[in-house]
């Protein structure tokens, strides 16, 4: 069952002896404790974010801070990817998270030992948290889908199946990259103004504000996962930018769907926020709008409808080279919420596996562009361009799609009155100019 499990690790009164973890705006209070891979001195290993610091898990093991099941879980996080830890599923991550909460809490008798296992986050390189097996990208916001569909059919902007199943395509795992790695403008084929094909640096480079779910132990080939069990197969969440070349996409995607317009690169945030850490932020699933058909029973579960959503606010900030030269603050160009997703992640997993397709540990599922109904909730530029032709930054600079040197940063906060908000870190990348086309 995907029953949210709220325990002492979520206590709003809990504070850490790591002072930066108690700062009001931090993404990483002691109630969060997300897992990632850090590298210092050429050595990559697992760690846990706490305030502005990272608790080095191999160091904590060596210091004798972890024993029994907890030590076994931490040992699974000593390598260069978290897949062995993810393989322990939610129960394995839970025992480790609970022990780490005790170690890092104010008044802990392990403080002195644990303090020697801290690495300042600013001094560490953060790597991709897991080796991504497969990457499936959904399209779960009716507001995103509807805005883009309006040009095709203003009366029926949603595709016929949208309200009956979570639409998705198989994207590319090898090009998933961690926040901070730049994205070079790719080359691609598209239709020129006269309709004749052209090939060159893409002209309509876009971001898509998405939320990613990371799979733990799920299913074997041929064994569907019912919605009621699906939430428990997800072990962590991250921010995800599904970079999109719109000019290439328009030309290539009929009738087999997006290909090179999407596989160019995907950026994810470096910290996996555990499903347990998000338990206090469980929310009802999207409430059907008037006239919506009821989905078929295999996609419906009472508990999932009551608690399968998440109260997470997402934001997109942009800086241009000129803004950085002028010392201007990043411009927030979108604020949205996971409440706008028409489908829960449990429904996505259930649908994905309904034909027996097996999901593997470390597989990544993207939510699709998390757009809301209001103009400030347009979560990719294609929607903005379609409605307004482009946008203007606070310093007067105009943009249609992204230009070389622009940097796009996603942030996210799980928030609920009476709870300590938790965040996801940054999902950021800068656009580099296209590389010269290789010569023979
Ligand atoms: Mn997408």
Short mmCIF file of N, CA and C in Angstrom, two decimals, residues 185-244:
data_model
loop_
_atom_site.label_atom_id
_atom_site.label_comp_id
_atom_site.label_asym_id
_atom_site.label_seq_id
_atom_site.Cartn_x
_atom_site.Cartn_y
_atom_site.Cartn_z
N UNK A 185 24.19 23.22 -27.73
CA UNK A 185 23.10 23.28 -28.71
C UNK A 185 23.33 22.19 -29.75
N UNK A 186 22.36 21.28 -29.89
CA UNK A 186 22.59 20.18 -30.84
C UNK A 186 22.30 20.58 -32.28
N UNK A 187 22.76 19.76 -33.20
CA UNK A 187 22.36 19.88 -34.59
C UNK A 187 21.11 19.02 -34.81
N UNK A 188 20.31 19.40 -35.78
CA UNK A 188 19.14 18.60 -36.08
C UNK A 188 18.51 19.01 -37.38
N UNK A 189 17.63 18.14 -37.87
CA UNK A 189 16.91 18.41 -39.12
C UNK A 189 15.51 18.93 -38.80
N UNK A 190 15.14 19.95 -39.50
CA UNK A 190 13.80 20.51 -39.30
C UNK A 190 13.32 21.10 -40.63
N UNK A 191 12.07 21.51 -40.63
CA UNK A 191 11.52 22.14 -41.83
C UNK A 191 11.83 23.63 -41.80
N UNK A 192 12.46 24.13 -42.86
CA UNK A 192 12.75 25.56 -42.94
C UNK A 192 11.49 26.34 -43.24
N UNK A 193 11.59 27.68 -43.33
CA UNK A 193 10.40 28.52 -43.55
C UNK A 193 9.64 28.15 -44.82
N UNK A 194 10.36 27.67 -45.85
CA UNK A 194 9.69 27.29 -47.10
C UNK A 194 9.25 25.83 -47.08
N UNK A 195 9.44 25.15 -45.93
CA UNK A 195 9.04 23.75 -45.83
C UNK A 195 10.14 22.79 -46.22
N UNK A 196 11.17 23.27 -46.89
CA UNK A 196 12.27 22.39 -47.30
C UNK A 196 13.11 22.03 -46.07
N UNK A 197 13.58 20.77 -45.99
CA UNK A 197 14.36 20.39 -44.81
C UNK A 197 15.68 21.14 -44.74
N UNK A 198 16.06 21.45 -43.52
CA UNK A 198 17.35 22.06 -43.28
C UNK A 198 18.03 21.28 -42.16
N UNK A 199 19.37 21.34 -42.12
CA UNK A 199 20.10 20.68 -41.04
C UNK A 199 21.12 21.66 -40.49
N UNK A 200 21.13 21.79 -39.19
CA UNK A 200 22.08 22.72 -38.57
C UNK A 200 21.77 22.85 -37.09
N UNK A 201 22.42 23.79 -36.40
CA UNK A 201 22.13 24.00 -34.98
C UNK A 201 20.64 24.26 -34.78
N UNK A 202 20.03 23.60 -33.79
CA UNK A 202 18.59 23.75 -33.61
C UNK A 202 18.28 25.19 -33.23
N UNK A 203 17.12 25.67 -33.66
CA UNK A 203 16.77 27.07 -33.47
C UNK A 203 15.74 27.28 -32.36
N UNK A 204 15.04 26.22 -31.99
CA UNK A 204 13.97 26.36 -31.00
C UNK A 204 14.27 25.46 -29.81
N UNK A 205 15.33 25.81 -29.06
CA UNK A 205 15.74 24.99 -27.92
C UNK A 205 14.94 25.41 -26.69
N UNK A 206 14.36 24.42 -26.03
CA UNK A 206 13.38 24.66 -24.97
C UNK A 206 13.72 23.80 -23.75
N UNK A 207 13.19 24.19 -22.61
CA UNK A 207 13.24 23.35 -21.41
C UNK A 207 11.85 22.79 -21.17
N UNK A 208 11.75 21.73 -20.38
CA UNK A 208 10.46 21.27 -19.86
C UNK A 208 10.63 21.04 -18.37
N UNK A 209 9.89 21.76 -17.56
CA UNK A 209 9.93 21.62 -16.10
C UNK A 209 9.21 20.33 -15.72
N UNK A 210 9.98 19.36 -15.21
CA UNK A 210 9.38 18.07 -14.87
C UNK A 210 9.85 17.59 -13.50
N UNK A 211 9.17 16.57 -13.02
CA UNK A 211 9.51 15.92 -11.77
C UNK A 211 9.82 14.47 -12.11
N UNK A 212 10.89 13.92 -11.54
CA UNK A 212 11.30 12.56 -11.87
C UNK A 212 11.09 11.61 -10.71
N UNK A 213 10.65 10.40 -11.01
CA UNK A 213 10.53 9.34 -10.00
C UNK A 213 11.56 8.26 -10.33
N UNK A 214 12.22 7.74 -9.29
CA UNK A 214 13.26 6.73 -9.49
C UNK A 214 12.79 5.41 -8.88
N UNK A 215 12.94 4.35 -9.66
CA UNK A 215 12.38 3.05 -9.27
C UNK A 215 13.32 2.26 -8.36
N UNK A 216 12.72 1.61 -7.39
CA UNK A 216 13.39 0.58 -6.61
C UNK A 216 12.94 -0.77 -7.14
N UNK A 217 12.95 -1.82 -6.31
CA UNK A 217 12.47 -3.13 -6.76
C UNK A 217 11.02 -2.99 -7.24
N UNK A 218 10.73 -3.49 -8.44
CA UNK A 218 9.40 -3.25 -9.00
C UNK A 218 8.74 -4.58 -9.39
N UNK A 219 9.02 -5.06 -10.60
CA UNK A 219 8.29 -6.25 -11.07
C UNK A 219 9.14 -7.04 -12.04
N UNK A 220 8.74 -8.29 -12.23
CA UNK A 220 9.39 -9.11 -13.26
C UNK A 220 8.56 -9.06 -14.53
N UNK A 221 9.21 -9.36 -15.65
CA UNK A 221 8.52 -9.38 -16.93
C UNK A 221 7.24 -10.20 -16.82
N UNK A 222 6.14 -9.63 -17.26
CA UNK A 222 4.87 -10.35 -17.25
C UNK A 222 4.03 -10.12 -16.01
N UNK A 223 4.58 -9.40 -15.01
CA UNK A 223 3.85 -9.20 -13.76
C UNK A 223 3.46 -7.74 -13.57
N UNK A 224 2.23 -7.39 -13.93
CA UNK A 224 1.80 -6.00 -13.72
C UNK A 224 1.81 -5.61 -12.24
N UNK A 225 2.01 -4.34 -11.97
CA UNK A 225 1.93 -3.82 -10.60
C UNK A 225 0.61 -3.07 -10.45
N UNK A 226 -0.27 -3.51 -9.56
CA UNK A 226 -1.53 -2.76 -9.37
C UNK A 226 -1.26 -1.40 -8.76
N UNK A 227 -2.17 -0.46 -8.99
CA UNK A 227 -1.99 0.90 -8.46
C UNK A 227 -1.73 0.87 -6.96
N UNK A 228 -2.43 -0.02 -6.24
CA UNK A 228 -2.33 -0.04 -4.78
C UNK A 228 -0.91 -0.34 -4.31
N UNK A 229 -0.12 -1.06 -5.12
CA UNK A 229 1.25 -1.39 -4.72
C UNK A 229 2.29 -0.52 -5.43
N UNK A 230 1.84 0.28 -6.38
CA UNK A 230 2.80 0.95 -7.26
C UNK A 230 3.63 2.00 -6.55
N UNK A 231 3.03 2.75 -5.61
CA UNK A 231 3.77 3.84 -4.97
C UNK A 231 4.98 3.30 -4.21
N UNK A 232 4.84 2.10 -3.65
CA UNK A 232 5.95 1.54 -2.87
C UNK A 232 7.13 1.11 -3.74
N UNK A 233 6.95 1.04 -5.06
CA UNK A 233 8.07 0.67 -5.93
C UNK A 233 8.92 1.88 -6.29
N UNK A 234 8.47 3.07 -5.92
CA UNK A 234 9.24 4.29 -6.18
C UNK A 234 10.02 4.64 -4.91
N UNK A 235 11.34 4.80 -5.04
CA UNK A 235 12.14 5.05 -3.85
C UNK A 235 12.57 6.52 -3.71
N UNK A 236 12.63 7.24 -4.81
CA UNK A 236 13.11 8.61 -4.70
C UNK A 236 12.58 9.49 -5.81
N UNK A 237 12.74 10.79 -5.59
CA UNK A 237 12.26 11.77 -6.55
C UNK A 237 13.33 12.85 -6.79
N UNK A 238 13.30 13.44 -7.97
CA UNK A 238 14.26 14.50 -8.30
C UNK A 238 13.59 15.49 -9.25
N UNK A 239 14.26 16.60 -9.51
CA UNK A 239 13.81 17.54 -10.53
C UNK A 239 14.39 17.09 -11.86
N UNK A 240 13.68 17.37 -12.94
CA UNK A 240 14.09 16.86 -14.24
C UNK A 240 13.80 17.89 -15.33
N UNK A 241 14.80 18.17 -16.13
CA UNK A 241 14.62 19.06 -17.29
C UNK A 241 14.73 18.25 -18.56
N UNK A 242 13.60 18.10 -19.25
CA UNK A 242 13.55 17.35 -20.51
C UNK A 242 13.80 18.35 -21.65
N UNK A 243 15.09 18.65 -21.88
CA UNK A 243 15.45 19.59 -22.95
C UNK A 243 14.83 19.15 -24.27
N UNK A 244 14.29 20.10 -25.00
CA UNK A 244 13.52 19.76 -26.20
C UNK A 244 13.87 20.69 -27.35
#
